[in-house]
Coordinates of C-alpha atoms in Angstrom, one line a residue:
M1 CA 206.6 35.8 -48.3
A2 CA 205.2 37.3 -45.1
A3 CA 208.3 36.6 -43.1
S4 CA 210.5 38.4 -45.7
S5 CA 208.5 41.6 -45.5
K6 CA 208.6 44.3 -42.8
I7 CA 206.3 47.3 -42.5
A8 CA 207.1 50.5 -40.5
S9 CA 204.7 53.4 -40.0
I10 CA 206.0 57.0 -39.3
A11 CA 203.9 59.9 -38.3
C12 CA 204.4 63.1 -40.3
A13 CA 202.3 65.9 -41.8
S14 CA 201.5 67.8 -45.0
L15 CA 200.1 71.3 -45.5
H16 CA 196.6 72.4 -46.7
G17 CA 196.3 76.1 -46.7
V18 CA 197.8 77.4 -43.4
D19 CA 197.0 74.2 -41.5
A20 CA 198.5 70.7 -41.5
F21 CA 196.9 67.3 -41.7
K22 CA 198.4 64.0 -40.4
V23 CA 200.1 61.7 -42.9
S24 CA 201.1 58.1 -42.0
L25 CA 204.1 57.2 -44.0
E26 CA 204.1 53.4 -44.3
V27 CA 207.2 51.6 -45.6
D28 CA 207.0 48.0 -46.8
F29 CA 210.5 46.5 -47.2
A30 CA 210.3 43.1 -49.0
R31 CA 213.5 41.1 -49.4
S32 CA 212.0 38.8 -52.0
G33 CA 211.1 39.7 -55.6
M34 CA 212.7 42.2 -58.0
P35 CA 214.3 45.2 -56.3
G36 CA 212.4 48.4 -56.8
F37 CA 211.2 51.6 -55.1
A38 CA 207.6 53.0 -55.5
I39 CA 205.9 55.9 -53.7
V40 CA 202.1 55.9 -53.8
G41 CA 199.4 58.1 -52.1
L42 CA 199.2 61.2 -54.4
A43 CA 202.8 62.3 -53.9
E44 CA 203.8 65.4 -55.8
G45 CA 207.2 65.9 -57.5
A46 CA 209.3 66.9 -54.5
V47 CA 208.0 63.9 -52.6
R48 CA 208.7 61.4 -55.4
E49 CA 212.2 62.9 -55.7
A50 CA 212.8 62.2 -52.0
R51 CA 213.9 58.6 -52.7
D52 CA 217.0 59.8 -54.5
R53 CA 217.9 62.4 -51.8
V54 CA 217.2 59.9 -49.0
G55 CA 219.2 57.1 -50.6
S56 CA 222.3 59.3 -50.9
A57 CA 221.8 60.7 -47.3
L58 CA 221.6 57.1 -45.9
R59 CA 224.8 56.1 -47.6
S60 CA 226.6 59.3 -46.4
C61 CA 225.6 58.5 -42.8
G62 CA 226.8 54.9 -43.1
F63 CA 223.5 53.2 -43.3
G64 CA 223.4 50.6 -46.1
L65 CA 220.1 49.2 -47.2
P66 CA 220.0 45.6 -48.3
P67 CA 218.5 45.0 -51.7
G68 CA 214.7 44.7 -51.7
R69 CA 211.4 45.8 -53.1
I70 CA 210.3 49.0 -51.3
T71 CA 206.8 50.4 -51.3
V72 CA 206.0 53.7 -49.6
N73 CA 202.4 54.6 -49.0
L74 CA 201.3 58.1 -47.8
A75 CA 198.0 57.8 -46.1
P76 CA 195.3 59.1 -46.5
A77 CA 195.9 58.1 -50.1
D78 CA 193.2 60.5 -51.5
R79 CA 194.8 63.8 -50.5
K80 CA 197.8 65.4 -52.3
K81 CA 201.1 65.7 -50.5
G82 CA 203.8 68.0 -51.5
G83 CA 207.1 69.5 -50.2
S84 CA 210.4 68.2 -49.0
A85 CA 209.4 67.7 -45.3
F86 CA 208.9 63.9 -46.0
D87 CA 212.6 63.3 -46.4
L88 CA 213.3 62.7 -42.7
P89 CA 210.3 60.5 -42.0
L90 CA 211.0 58.5 -45.2
A91 CA 214.7 57.9 -44.1
V92 CA 213.6 56.8 -40.6
G93 CA 210.9 54.6 -42.1
L94 CA 213.4 52.8 -44.3
L95 CA 215.7 52.3 -41.3
C96 CA 212.9 50.8 -39.3
A97 CA 211.5 48.6 -42.1
S98 CA 215.0 47.3 -43.0
G99 CA 215.8 46.3 -39.5
T100 CA 218.5 48.9 -38.8
L101 CA 216.2 50.5 -36.2
P102 CA 213.5 48.7 -34.2
P103 CA 210.2 48.8 -36.1
D104 CA 208.5 50.8 -33.3
A105 CA 211.5 53.1 -32.6
A106 CA 209.7 56.3 -33.8
N107 CA 206.2 55.5 -32.4
G108 CA 204.7 58.5 -30.8
F109 CA 207.0 61.0 -32.5
F110 CA 206.4 63.3 -35.5
L111 CA 209.2 63.9 -38.0
A112 CA 209.7 66.6 -40.6
G113 CA 212.7 67.9 -42.5
E114 CA 214.5 68.0 -45.8
L115 CA 217.7 66.0 -46.2
S116 CA 220.8 67.0 -48.1
L117 CA 222.8 64.4 -50.0
S118 CA 225.3 64.3 -47.1
G119 CA 222.5 63.6 -44.5
E120 CA 222.3 67.1 -43.0
L121 CA 218.8 68.5 -42.3
R122 CA 217.5 71.6 -44.0
P123 CA 214.6 73.8 -42.9
V124 CA 211.2 73.4 -44.5
P125 CA 208.2 75.7 -44.7
G126 CA 205.1 75.2 -42.5
M127 CA 206.8 73.8 -39.5
L128 CA 204.6 75.8 -37.0
P129 CA 201.3 74.3 -38.2
M130 CA 202.9 70.8 -38.3
A131 CA 204.0 71.3 -34.6
I132 CA 200.5 72.5 -33.7
L133 CA 199.0 69.4 -35.3
A134 CA 201.5 67.1 -33.4
K135 CA 200.5 68.7 -30.1
E136 CA 196.8 68.3 -30.9
L137 CA 197.3 64.6 -31.7
G138 CA 199.2 64.0 -28.4
A139 CA 202.6 63.3 -29.9
A140 CA 205.5 62.6 -27.5
G141 CA 207.6 65.0 -29.5
I142 CA 208.7 66.2 -32.9
F143 CA 212.1 66.0 -34.7
V144 CA 212.8 69.1 -36.8
P145 CA 215.8 70.8 -38.5
R146 CA 217.6 73.1 -36.1
A147 CA 216.7 76.1 -38.2
N148 CA 213.0 75.3 -37.6
A149 CA 213.4 74.6 -33.8
R150 CA 212.5 78.0 -32.4
E151 CA 209.4 78.2 -34.6
A152 CA 208.2 74.8 -33.5
S153 CA 209.0 75.5 -29.8
V154 CA 206.3 78.1 -29.8
V155 CA 203.8 75.3 -29.3
D156 CA 203.3 74.9 -25.6
G157 CA 203.6 71.3 -24.2
L158 CA 205.3 69.7 -27.2
A159 CA 208.9 68.4 -26.9
V160 CA 210.8 69.7 -29.8
F161 CA 214.1 68.1 -30.8
A162 CA 216.4 70.2 -32.9
V163 CA 218.4 68.0 -35.3
D164 CA 221.5 68.8 -37.5
A165 CA 221.8 65.4 -39.3
L166 CA 220.0 62.1 -39.9
S167 CA 222.6 60.3 -37.8
Q168 CA 221.5 62.2 -34.7
V169 CA 217.9 61.0 -35.1
A170 CA 219.0 57.4 -35.5
A171 CA 221.3 57.7 -32.4
H172 CA 218.5 59.1 -30.3
L173 CA 216.0 56.4 -31.4
L174 CA 218.6 53.7 -30.7
G175 CA 219.1 55.2 -27.2
R176 CA 222.9 55.8 -27.8
D177 CA 223.0 59.6 -27.7
A178 CA 219.8 61.1 -26.4
L179 CA 218.8 64.6 -27.6
S180 CA 217.5 67.3 -25.2
P181 CA 214.3 69.1 -26.1
Q182 CA 214.4 72.8 -27.0
P183 CA 213.6 75.2 -24.2
P184 CA 209.8 76.0 -24.4
F185 CA 208.6 79.4 -25.5
C186 CA 206.8 81.3 -22.7
A187 CA 203.6 82.9 -24.1
E188 CA 203.0 84.8 -20.8
T189 CA 206.1 86.9 -21.4
F190 CA 205.5 87.6 -25.1
Q191 CA 205.3 91.3 -25.9
G192 CA 204.8 92.3 -29.5
A193 CA 206.8 95.2 -30.9
A194 CA 204.8 98.3 -31.5
A195 CA 207.5 100.5 -33.1
F196 CA 208.1 100.3 -36.8
S197 CA 211.5 101.1 -38.4
G198 CA 211.9 104.4 -36.4
L199 CA 209.3 106.2 -38.6
D200 CA 207.3 108.8 -36.6
F201 CA 204.4 111.1 -37.5
Q202 CA 206.2 114.1 -35.9
D203 CA 208.4 114.1 -39.0
V204 CA 205.3 114.9 -41.2
K205 CA 204.8 118.6 -41.7
G206 CA 201.2 119.8 -41.9
Q207 CA 198.5 117.3 -43.1
H208 CA 196.5 117.7 -39.8
L209 CA 193.3 116.3 -41.3
A210 CA 195.1 113.3 -42.8
K211 CA 196.7 112.5 -39.4
Q212 CA 193.3 112.8 -37.8
A213 CA 191.9 110.4 -40.4
I214 CA 194.7 108.0 -39.8
E215 CA 194.0 108.0 -36.0
V216 CA 190.4 107.1 -36.7
A217 CA 191.3 104.4 -39.2
A218 CA 193.9 102.8 -36.9
A219 CA 191.5 102.9 -33.9
G220 CA 188.7 101.2 -35.7
G221 CA 190.6 99.1 -38.2
H222 CA 189.2 101.0 -41.2
N223 CA 190.5 100.9 -44.7
I224 CA 191.7 104.3 -46.0
L225 CA 192.4 105.9 -49.4
F226 CA 194.6 109.0 -49.8
L227 CA 193.9 111.2 -52.7
G228 CA 196.3 114.0 -53.6
P229 CA 199.0 115.4 -56.0
P230 CA 202.5 114.0 -56.3
G231 CA 204.8 115.0 -53.4
S232 CA 202.0 115.9 -50.9
G233 CA 203.1 113.2 -48.5
K234 CA 200.7 110.3 -49.1
T235 CA 203.4 107.6 -49.0
M236 CA 205.1 109.3 -46.1
L237 CA 201.8 109.1 -44.1
A238 CA 201.0 105.6 -45.1
R239 CA 204.4 104.2 -44.1
R240 CA 204.0 105.6 -40.6
I241 CA 200.7 104.0 -39.9
P242 CA 202.1 100.9 -38.2
S243 CA 203.8 103.2 -35.6
V244 CA 200.4 104.0 -34.1
L245 CA 198.9 100.5 -34.2
P246 CA 198.8 98.4 -31.0
A247 CA 201.4 95.7 -30.6
L248 CA 200.4 92.2 -31.7
S249 CA 198.9 89.9 -29.0
F250 CA 200.2 86.4 -28.7
D251 CA 197.2 84.9 -30.5
E252 CA 197.6 87.4 -33.4
A253 CA 201.3 86.8 -33.6
L254 CA 200.6 83.0 -33.8
E255 CA 198.2 83.6 -36.7
V256 CA 200.7 85.8 -38.6
T257 CA 203.6 83.4 -38.0
K258 CA 201.6 80.4 -39.3
I259 CA 201.1 82.3 -42.6
Y260 CA 204.8 83.3 -42.9
S261 CA 205.8 79.8 -42.0
V262 CA 203.7 78.2 -44.7
A263 CA 205.0 80.8 -47.2
G264 CA 208.6 80.0 -46.3
R265 CA 209.2 83.7 -45.3
L266 CA 210.4 83.3 -41.6
K267 CA 213.8 84.8 -41.4
G268 CA 216.7 82.9 -39.9
D269 CA 215.8 81.1 -36.7
S270 CA 212.8 83.3 -35.9
G271 CA 210.2 82.1 -33.4
L272 CA 207.1 84.3 -33.4
I273 CA 206.8 87.4 -35.6
E274 CA 206.6 90.3 -33.2
E275 CA 205.7 93.3 -35.5
R276 CA 202.5 93.9 -37.3
P277 CA 203.1 93.1 -41.0
F278 CA 203.4 96.0 -43.5
R279 CA 203.3 94.9 -47.1
A280 CA 203.7 97.3 -50.0
P281 CA 203.7 95.3 -53.3
H282 CA 204.5 97.1 -56.6
H283 CA 201.7 97.9 -58.9
T284 CA 203.0 95.4 -61.5
I285 CA 202.1 92.5 -59.2
S286 CA 199.8 89.8 -60.7
H287 CA 196.5 89.0 -59.0
Y288 CA 198.0 85.6 -58.1
G289 CA 200.8 87.3 -56.3
L290 CA 198.3 89.5 -54.5
V291 CA 195.8 86.9 -53.3
G292 CA 197.8 83.7 -53.5
G293 CA 197.6 80.5 -55.4
G294 CA 199.7 79.3 -58.3
A295 CA 200.9 75.9 -59.4
F296 CA 202.3 75.3 -55.9
P297 CA 199.8 77.4 -53.8
K298 CA 201.3 79.9 -51.4
P299 CA 199.7 82.8 -49.5
G300 CA 199.7 86.1 -51.4
E301 CA 200.4 89.6 -50.2
I302 CA 196.9 90.1 -48.7
S303 CA 197.5 87.1 -46.4
L304 CA 201.1 88.2 -45.6
A305 CA 199.5 91.5 -44.5
H306 CA 197.0 89.6 -42.1
R307 CA 196.6 91.6 -38.8
G308 CA 198.7 94.4 -40.3
V309 CA 198.7 96.9 -43.2
L310 CA 198.5 96.3 -47.0
F311 CA 199.8 99.5 -48.7
L312 CA 199.0 99.9 -52.3
D313 CA 200.8 103.0 -53.6
E314 CA 199.8 104.4 -57.1
F315 CA 196.5 102.6 -56.5
L316 CA 195.1 103.2 -60.0
E317 CA 198.2 101.9 -61.7
F318 CA 197.3 98.4 -60.5
P319 CA 195.4 96.5 -63.2
K320 CA 191.7 96.7 -62.7
Q321 CA 191.3 92.9 -62.5
T322 CA 194.0 92.8 -59.8
L323 CA 192.1 95.4 -57.7
E324 CA 188.7 93.7 -58.1
V325 CA 190.0 90.5 -56.5
L326 CA 190.3 92.4 -53.3
R327 CA 186.6 92.8 -52.9
Q328 CA 185.9 89.4 -51.2
P329 CA 188.8 89.6 -48.8
L330 CA 187.9 93.2 -47.8
E331 CA 184.4 92.0 -47.0
H332 CA 185.1 88.7 -45.3
G333 CA 188.7 88.8 -44.0
E334 CA 189.8 85.7 -45.9
I335 CA 190.5 84.5 -49.4
T336 CA 189.3 81.2 -50.8
I337 CA 191.2 79.9 -53.8
S338 CA 189.3 77.2 -55.7
R339 CA 190.9 75.0 -58.3
A340 CA 189.8 71.7 -59.8
A341 CA 192.0 69.7 -57.5
A342 CA 191.5 71.6 -54.2
S343 CA 190.1 74.6 -52.5
L344 CA 192.3 76.5 -50.1
T345 CA 191.3 79.3 -47.6
Y346 CA 193.9 81.8 -46.4
P347 CA 193.4 84.4 -43.7
A348 CA 193.4 88.0 -45.1
D349 CA 192.1 90.3 -42.4
F350 CA 194.2 93.4 -43.1
M351 CA 193.9 97.2 -43.0
L352 CA 194.0 98.5 -46.6
V353 CA 195.9 101.7 -47.1
A354 CA 195.9 103.1 -50.7
A355 CA 197.3 106.2 -52.3
M356 CA 196.3 107.7 -55.7
N357 CA 196.7 110.8 -57.8
P358 CA 193.4 112.5 -58.7
C359 CA 194.2 112.4 -62.5
P360 CA 196.9 111.2 -64.9
C361 CA 199.0 114.3 -64.5
G362 CA 198.3 114.4 -60.8
Y363 CA 197.2 118.0 -60.3
S364 CA 193.5 118.0 -60.7
G365 CA 192.0 120.3 -58.1
D366 CA 195.5 121.5 -57.0
A367 CA 195.5 125.2 -56.0
T368 CA 199.0 125.9 -57.1
R369 CA 199.5 123.9 -60.4
P370 CA 197.1 123.6 -63.2
C371 CA 195.8 120.2 -64.5
V372 CA 196.6 119.5 -68.1
C373 CA 194.3 116.5 -68.4
A374 CA 191.2 116.6 -70.6
P375 CA 187.9 115.7 -68.8
G376 CA 187.7 112.4 -70.6
Q377 CA 191.2 111.5 -69.5
V378 CA 190.3 112.1 -65.9
Q379 CA 187.0 110.1 -66.2
R380 CA 188.8 107.1 -67.8
Y381 CA 191.5 107.3 -65.1
R382 CA 189.1 107.3 -62.2
S383 CA 186.9 104.6 -63.8
R384 CA 189.7 102.1 -63.0
L385 CA 188.4 102.2 -59.5
S386 CA 184.9 100.6 -59.6
G387 CA 182.0 101.7 -57.5
P388 CA 181.8 98.4 -55.6
M389 CA 185.5 98.5 -54.8
L390 CA 185.3 102.2 -53.7
D391 CA 182.3 101.3 -51.4
R392 CA 184.6 98.8 -49.6
I393 CA 187.1 101.5 -48.7
D394 CA 185.8 103.1 -45.5
M395 CA 187.6 106.4 -45.7
H396 CA 188.7 108.6 -48.7
V397 CA 190.9 111.5 -47.5
V398 CA 192.2 114.4 -49.6
V399 CA 195.9 115.1 -49.0
P400 CA 196.7 118.5 -50.5
A401 CA 200.1 119.9 -51.2
V402 CA 201.7 121.4 -48.0
P403 CA 202.3 125.2 -48.1
Y404 CA 205.8 126.5 -47.7
D405 CA 205.1 128.1 -44.4
E406 CA 204.2 124.7 -42.9
L407 CA 207.1 122.9 -44.6
S408 CA 209.6 125.4 -43.2
A409 CA 208.2 125.5 -39.7
R410 CA 210.5 124.1 -37.1
R411 CA 207.8 123.0 -34.7
P412 CA 207.4 119.2 -34.7
G413 CA 204.1 117.7 -35.7
R414 CA 202.0 115.4 -33.5
S415 CA 204.1 112.3 -32.6
S416 CA 203.2 108.7 -33.2
A417 CA 203.3 108.1 -29.4
E418 CA 200.6 110.7 -28.9
M419 CA 198.4 109.3 -31.6
A420 CA 199.0 105.7 -30.4
K421 CA 197.6 106.6 -27.0
G422 CA 194.2 107.6 -28.5
V423 CA 194.2 104.5 -30.7
Q424 CA 194.9 102.2 -27.8
A425 CA 192.3 103.8 -25.6
A426 CA 189.6 103.5 -28.4
R427 CA 190.6 99.8 -29.0
K428 CA 190.3 99.1 -25.3
I429 CA 186.7 100.4 -25.4
Q430 CA 186.0 98.1 -28.4
R431 CA 187.5 95.0 -26.7
E432 CA 185.3 95.5 -23.7
R433 CA 182.2 96.3 -25.9
Y434 CA 182.6 93.3 -28.1
S435 CA 183.9 90.8 -25.5
G436 CA 182.6 87.4 -26.3
G437 CA 181.2 88.4 -29.7
K438 CA 182.4 87.9 -33.2
C439 CA 183.5 91.5 -33.8
R440 CA 187.0 92.6 -32.8
L441 CA 186.9 96.2 -34.1
N442 CA 184.3 98.7 -35.3
A443 CA 185.2 97.9 -38.9
D444 CA 183.8 94.4 -38.3
L445 CA 180.3 95.6 -37.4
S446 CA 177.5 94.3 -39.6
G447 CA 173.9 93.2 -39.4
K448 CA 172.4 93.2 -35.9
A449 CA 175.6 94.3 -34.3
L450 CA 175.6 97.4 -36.5
D451 CA 172.1 98.2 -35.4
E452 CA 172.8 97.6 -31.7
F453 CA 176.1 99.4 -31.3
C454 CA 175.6 102.2 -33.8
A455 CA 172.1 103.3 -32.8
L456 CA 171.3 107.0 -33.7
D457 CA 168.9 109.4 -32.1
R458 CA 166.2 111.2 -34.1
E459 CA 168.6 114.1 -35.0
G460 CA 171.3 111.8 -36.2
H461 CA 168.8 109.7 -38.3
G462 CA 167.5 112.9 -39.9
F463 CA 171.0 114.3 -40.7
L464 CA 172.3 111.0 -42.1
G465 CA 169.1 110.5 -44.1
D466 CA 169.5 113.9 -45.8
A467 CA 173.1 113.1 -46.5
M468 CA 172.3 109.7 -48.0
R469 CA 169.7 111.3 -50.4
S470 CA 171.8 114.3 -51.4
L471 CA 174.9 112.2 -52.1
N472 CA 173.1 109.2 -53.5
L473 CA 174.9 106.8 -51.2
S474 CA 174.7 103.0 -51.3
A475 CA 173.7 100.8 -48.4
R476 CA 177.3 99.8 -48.1
S477 CA 178.3 103.5 -47.7
Y478 CA 175.7 103.9 -45.0
A479 CA 177.2 101.0 -43.0
R480 CA 180.7 102.5 -43.5
I481 CA 179.6 105.9 -42.2
L482 CA 178.1 104.3 -39.1
R483 CA 181.2 102.4 -38.3
I484 CA 183.4 105.4 -38.8
S485 CA 181.1 107.5 -36.6
R486 CA 181.3 104.8 -33.9
T487 CA 185.1 105.0 -33.9
I488 CA 185.1 108.8 -33.8
A489 CA 182.8 108.6 -30.8
D490 CA 185.1 106.0 -29.1
L491 CA 188.1 108.3 -29.6
R492 CA 186.2 111.1 -27.9
E493 CA 185.0 108.6 -25.2
S494 CA 181.4 109.2 -26.1
P495 CA 179.0 106.3 -25.4
S496 CA 176.6 107.5 -28.1
I497 CA 177.0 108.7 -31.7
S498 CA 176.1 112.4 -32.2
K499 CA 175.4 114.5 -35.3
E500 CA 178.9 115.9 -35.1
H501 CA 180.4 112.4 -35.3
I502 CA 178.3 111.6 -38.4
A503 CA 179.3 114.8 -40.1
Q504 CA 183.0 114.1 -39.5
A505 CA 182.6 110.5 -40.8
I506 CA 180.9 111.9 -44.0
A507 CA 183.8 114.3 -44.4
F508 CA 186.2 111.4 -44.4
R509 CA 184.4 110.0 -47.5
A510 CA 185.5 112.6 -50.0
L511 CA 184.8 110.5 -53.1
D512 CA 181.2 110.0 -52.1
R513 CA 180.8 113.8 -52.5
G514 CA 182.5 113.6 -55.9
R515 CA 180.0 111.0 -57.3
Q516 CA 177.0 113.4 -57.3

């Protein structure tokens, strides 16, 4: 019995959140007994279906398997495995166990890829974290579909073999037609793209206060809410914010690319994502679509906006339950999705930009057009935004309608390039200040770091104390004001926070004044 059975083991990987864990795909090919095919080890639907795809792919490539009882084990057996990336390792495992390939032909290599019925390889999501895992475990190389090759080659020091068909892998492992590794990606030459779709703030007429607030928000990584009537330019302002943000660093680009890789959203043969994400989901989105999860868990919009901007237009048209799920990510920079079977954590460190009308008709407080809403309607409308959620938004800025004189003026507004210079200078100050610590930007300050880097003199303490009492502000609002004040001081290259910085920070929290 022992002599009629062969076992092969192939190294591959499965996804958990935005990371991968190693899976040993073990194939037992027994010539004796009733023919059969069983896959064990908590394999989900797409993995169980692999036996049919792989069987057809093997026949199409001219590999005939002798009859036998096949048992495939995915170890560790106590963790769920999903996706179609197991097709290629399963096919190679069957060839090794059946004797077509030497039993140890794939030793030291990782394999991942989906097979078509004709034996061609198709791309799979999550290739970047799989390649990172292979490098960490000291693999000699990884075989991937050609469409995933640039993504995998981002991992320095790992030989990546781009494959078009199963027959190419077999020929390489037999030593007949060796494949050449992909050219490695050079991290030292990476330069993220700072520009965004050609949008520029110089196209925005008026709105000088809003632009100033955007510069502060971009410099410190602060969340911002625009409040104003329809047509005042809230969306126009928001869509230009990425044009003043610094370019992605290599490490940030790697974080973002991992998320998009797992979500299956990398376009074409993309390597690293170079631009900061800008996500603008419609207000009909479900809270699963926003934070992630589902029957087959995927990152949501807040994770796809990681290290970038999440723009929620018509903010109060989002269901209240959907808005409330943002509270944890805004506080901690990540989202944990807990289910009975597993708990997944996705990164979600984004800059929230929201825009809303002041009332259902949109003209409450407008100087040129009367509001037709009853007081009760306005109150019900604004109650969709809870106090705890509002406290987590650093800046609330009124965006009034632009007068005709400013709209018709031919002089250009302040450009994105000018604003970006101030943002980059302020961020450089923050990098140097927080070097070696947990904070990246002023928006991250909390606890002892807040006390250390946002210390006030006696005049500042007195002024802020009076404002806290008169506006009935919460402790969270107090921390937000200090962080914004620190950013305003950095933009003005001031080592200390003055009364004027605090006053401007309070002015950027318009809805605090409306809660008296």
